[in-house]
Short mmCIF file of C-alpha atoms in Angstrom, two decimals:
data_model
loop_
_atom_site.label_atom_id
_atom_site.label_comp_id
_atom_site.label_asym_id
_atom_site.label_seq_id
_atom_site.Cartn_x
_atom_site.Cartn_y
_atom_site.Cartn_z
CA UNK A 1 8.82 -12.37 -7.79
CA UNK A 2 8.04 -16.07 -7.33
CA UNK A 3 7.28 -17.51 -10.76
CA UNK A 4 7.11 -14.53 -13.11
CA UNK A 5 5.03 -14.87 -16.27
CA UNK A 6 4.49 -11.32 -17.55
CA UNK A 7 7.76 -11.35 -19.49
CA UNK A 8 6.91 -14.69 -21.13
CA UNK A 9 3.32 -13.69 -21.97
CA UNK A 10 4.36 -10.41 -23.55
CA UNK A 11 7.61 -11.67 -25.07
CA UNK A 12 9.86 -9.20 -23.26
CA UNK A 13 13.10 -9.94 -21.39
CA UNK A 14 12.77 -10.87 -17.71
CA UNK A 15 15.78 -8.70 -16.96
CA UNK A 16 16.28 -5.91 -16.25
CA UNK A 17 13.23 -5.39 -14.05
CA UNK A 18 11.95 -4.71 -10.57
CA UNK A 19 14.83 -6.34 -8.73
CA UNK A 20 17.31 -4.27 -10.74
CA UNK A 21 15.59 -1.18 -9.37
CA UNK A 22 16.11 -2.47 -5.83
CA UNK A 23 19.71 -3.59 -6.25
CA UNK A 24 21.25 -1.35 -8.91
CA UNK A 25 19.45 1.83 -9.85
CA UNK A 26 17.25 4.51 -8.36
CA UNK A 27 15.44 4.89 -11.74
CA UNK A 28 12.72 2.23 -12.13
CA UNK A 29 11.63 3.92 -15.37
CA UNK A 30 14.80 2.55 -16.99
CA UNK A 31 13.39 -0.98 -16.75
CA UNK A 32 9.98 -0.44 -18.33
CA UNK A 33 9.07 -2.20 -21.56
CA UNK A 34 6.66 -0.53 -23.94
CA UNK A 35 4.20 -1.63 -26.60
CA UNK A 36 6.86 -1.24 -29.27
CA UNK A 37 8.93 -4.02 -27.67
CA UNK A 38 5.88 -6.27 -27.30
CA UNK A 39 5.00 -5.84 -31.00
CA UNK A 40 8.54 -6.73 -32.03
CA UNK A 41 8.75 -9.74 -29.71
CA UNK A 42 6.82 -12.11 -31.93
CA UNK A 43 5.06 -13.60 -28.88
CA UNK A 44 1.75 -13.81 -30.71
CA UNK A 45 0.10 -11.73 -28.01
CA UNK A 46 0.50 -8.57 -30.06
CA UNK A 47 -1.71 -10.10 -32.76
CA UNK A 48 -4.34 -11.19 -30.20
CA UNK A 49 -4.74 -7.78 -28.54
CA UNK A 50 -6.79 -4.88 -29.87
CA UNK A 51 -4.01 -2.33 -30.21
CA UNK A 52 -6.18 0.76 -29.66
CA UNK A 53 -4.85 2.50 -26.57
CA UNK A 54 -1.89 0.14 -26.15
CA UNK A 55 0.68 2.78 -27.04
CA UNK A 56 0.64 3.86 -23.38
CA UNK A 57 1.15 0.34 -22.00
CA UNK A 58 4.28 -0.08 -19.90
CA UNK A 59 5.42 -3.28 -18.20
CA UNK A 60 7.94 -3.70 -15.41
CA UNK A 61 9.14 -7.32 -15.46
CA UNK A 62 10.38 -9.03 -12.32
CA UNK A 63 14.09 -8.99 -13.01
CA UNK A 64 16.31 -11.68 -11.51
CA UNK A 65 14.42 -13.64 -8.87
CA UNK A 66 15.40 -12.51 -5.37
CA UNK A 67 16.31 -14.93 -2.62
CA UNK A 68 13.86 -13.19 -0.27
CA UNK A 69 10.92 -11.53 -2.08
CA UNK A 70 9.24 -10.65 1.23
CA UNK A 71 12.15 -8.40 2.19
CA UNK A 72 11.79 -6.44 -1.06
CA UNK A 73 8.03 -6.09 -0.75
CA UNK A 74 8.30 -4.96 2.88
CA UNK A 75 10.99 -2.40 2.04
CA UNK A 76 10.17 1.29 2.27
CA UNK A 77 11.51 1.57 -1.27
CA UNK A 78 8.68 -0.61 -2.59
CA UNK A 79 6.09 1.72 -1.08
CA UNK A 80 7.93 4.65 -2.66
CA UNK A 81 7.89 2.87 -6.03
CA UNK A 82 4.12 2.46 -5.89
CA UNK A 83 3.70 6.10 -4.91
CA UNK A 84 5.80 7.23 -7.90
CA UNK A 85 3.90 4.93 -10.25
CA UNK A 86 0.59 6.42 -9.08
CA UNK A 87 1.89 9.88 -9.92
CA UNK A 88 2.98 8.83 -13.40
CA UNK A 89 0.24 6.40 -14.50
CA UNK A 90 -3.56 6.46 -14.36
CA UNK A 91 -3.69 2.73 -13.63
CA UNK A 92 -1.10 0.39 -12.16
CA UNK A 93 -1.78 -3.34 -12.01
CA UNK A 94 0.30 -5.59 -9.78
CA UNK A 95 0.29 -9.32 -10.47
CA UNK A 96 0.95 -11.35 -7.32
CA UNK A 97 1.66 -14.95 -6.48
CA UNK A 98 -1.19 -17.06 -5.10
CA UNK A 99 -2.32 -15.73 -1.74
CA UNK A 100 -2.82 -19.21 -0.33
CA UNK A 101 0.85 -20.07 -0.93
CA UNK A 102 2.74 -16.87 -0.12
CA UNK A 103 2.33 -13.73 1.97
CA UNK A 104 3.28 -11.43 -0.93
CA UNK A 105 -0.28 -10.41 -1.75
CA UNK A 106 -1.22 -9.55 1.84
CA UNK A 107 1.89 -7.35 2.04
CA UNK A 108 1.16 -5.54 -1.23
CA UNK A 109 -2.65 -5.34 -0.96
CA UNK A 110 -2.86 -2.53 1.64
CA UNK A 111 -0.84 -0.31 -0.73
CA UNK A 112 -3.24 -0.95 -3.63
CA UNK A 113 -6.49 0.86 -4.38
CA UNK A 114 -8.17 -2.51 -4.77
CA UNK A 115 -7.64 -6.25 -5.13
CA UNK A 116 -9.26 -8.67 -7.54
CA UNK A 117 -9.12 -12.34 -6.60
CA UNK A 118 -8.71 -14.81 -9.45
CA UNK A 119 -10.56 -18.09 -8.96
CA UNK A 120 -9.65 -20.98 -11.23
CA UNK A 121 -12.96 -22.77 -11.70
CA UNK A 122 -12.94 -26.41 -10.66
CA UNK A 123 -9.27 -26.31 -9.61
CA UNK A 124 -9.26 -23.91 -6.67
CA UNK A 125 -11.17 -25.01 -3.61
CA UNK A 126 -13.94 -22.57 -2.69
CA UNK A 127 -12.84 -22.67 0.93
CA UNK A 128 -9.39 -21.50 -0.20
CA UNK A 129 -11.04 -18.53 -1.92
CA UNK A 130 -12.97 -17.74 1.27
CA UNK A 131 -9.75 -17.92 3.33
CA UNK A 132 -7.90 -15.75 0.82
CA UNK A 133 -10.67 -13.18 1.06
CA UNK A 134 -10.45 -13.23 4.86
CA UNK A 135 -6.65 -12.78 4.76
CA UNK A 136 -7.04 -9.79 2.47
CA UNK A 137 -9.71 -8.18 4.64
CA UNK A 138 -7.60 -8.68 7.77
CA UNK A 139 -4.64 -7.04 5.99
CA UNK A 140 -6.84 -3.95 5.33
CA UNK A 141 -7.14 -4.65 1.58
CA UNK A 142 -10.10 -3.42 -0.42
CA UNK A 143 -11.40 -6.46 -2.27
CA UNK A 144 -13.14 -5.34 -5.47
CA UNK A 145 -14.33 -8.69 -6.73
CA UNK A 146 -13.56 -12.11 -8.12
CA UNK A 147 -12.61 -13.13 -11.64
CA UNK A 148 -13.59 -16.69 -12.49
CA UNK A 149 -11.37 -18.20 -15.17
CA UNK A 150 -10.85 -21.57 -16.82
CA UNK A 151 -14.58 -22.32 -17.06
CA UNK A 152 -15.52 -24.86 -19.67
CA UNK A 153 -18.68 -24.78 -21.76
CA UNK A 154 -21.53 -26.44 -19.91
CA UNK A 155 -20.12 -25.86 -16.41
CA UNK A 156 -22.25 -24.01 -13.88
CA UNK A 157 -22.20 -20.24 -14.21
CA UNK A 158 -24.08 -19.59 -10.96
CA UNK A 159 -22.21 -16.63 -9.51
CA UNK A 160 -24.62 -16.20 -6.60
CA UNK A 161 -22.38 -18.31 -4.36
CA UNK A 162 -19.74 -15.58 -4.51
CA UNK A 163 -22.03 -12.85 -3.19
CA UNK A 164 -21.48 -13.99 0.39
CA UNK A 165 -17.88 -12.72 0.21
CA UNK A 166 -18.94 -9.11 0.05
CA UNK A 167 -20.72 -6.64 2.29
CA UNK A 168 -22.89 -5.46 -0.59
CA UNK A 169 -24.17 -7.30 -3.65
CA UNK A 170 -21.84 -7.66 -6.61
CA UNK A 171 -23.32 -7.76 -10.09
CA UNK A 172 -21.31 -9.98 -12.47
CA UNK A 173 -19.98 -8.21 -15.57
CA UNK A 174 -21.79 -9.07 -18.76
#
């Protein structure tokens, strides 16, 4: 709800979306985009993705940007939306704005089954990652792990420095 990218990445319209559900309609299902729309979009992403299992993919774009995203995320209706999505889908992924810049993630995180921090290698300060982790823990979020992206060939791949963020050891995915 800050700087939406899902619509651009998948080549679907930004509107209607989540904010339309809040302001116009009780049926959030009306605003879902499916794999068929992504394939037709010509975004190039459809050619880059292994299509097996994608027939069940549904995306809910942001809709028109709200003047106060925090009010929407704090609304009882948002909690109800997540509850309904859990009943309908096996897996729901919420993409949030950076935790160090906005409170959105700490508001949403307690409603989620788990949170994955994304660390942009060499661009995000490690102390910022540590603080983000602490904010999530204090908001009662279950932090599942860290994804390190934007690594260049030849840069250090020593993940052991991230183990200190967790109560139990985390084994990096192969």
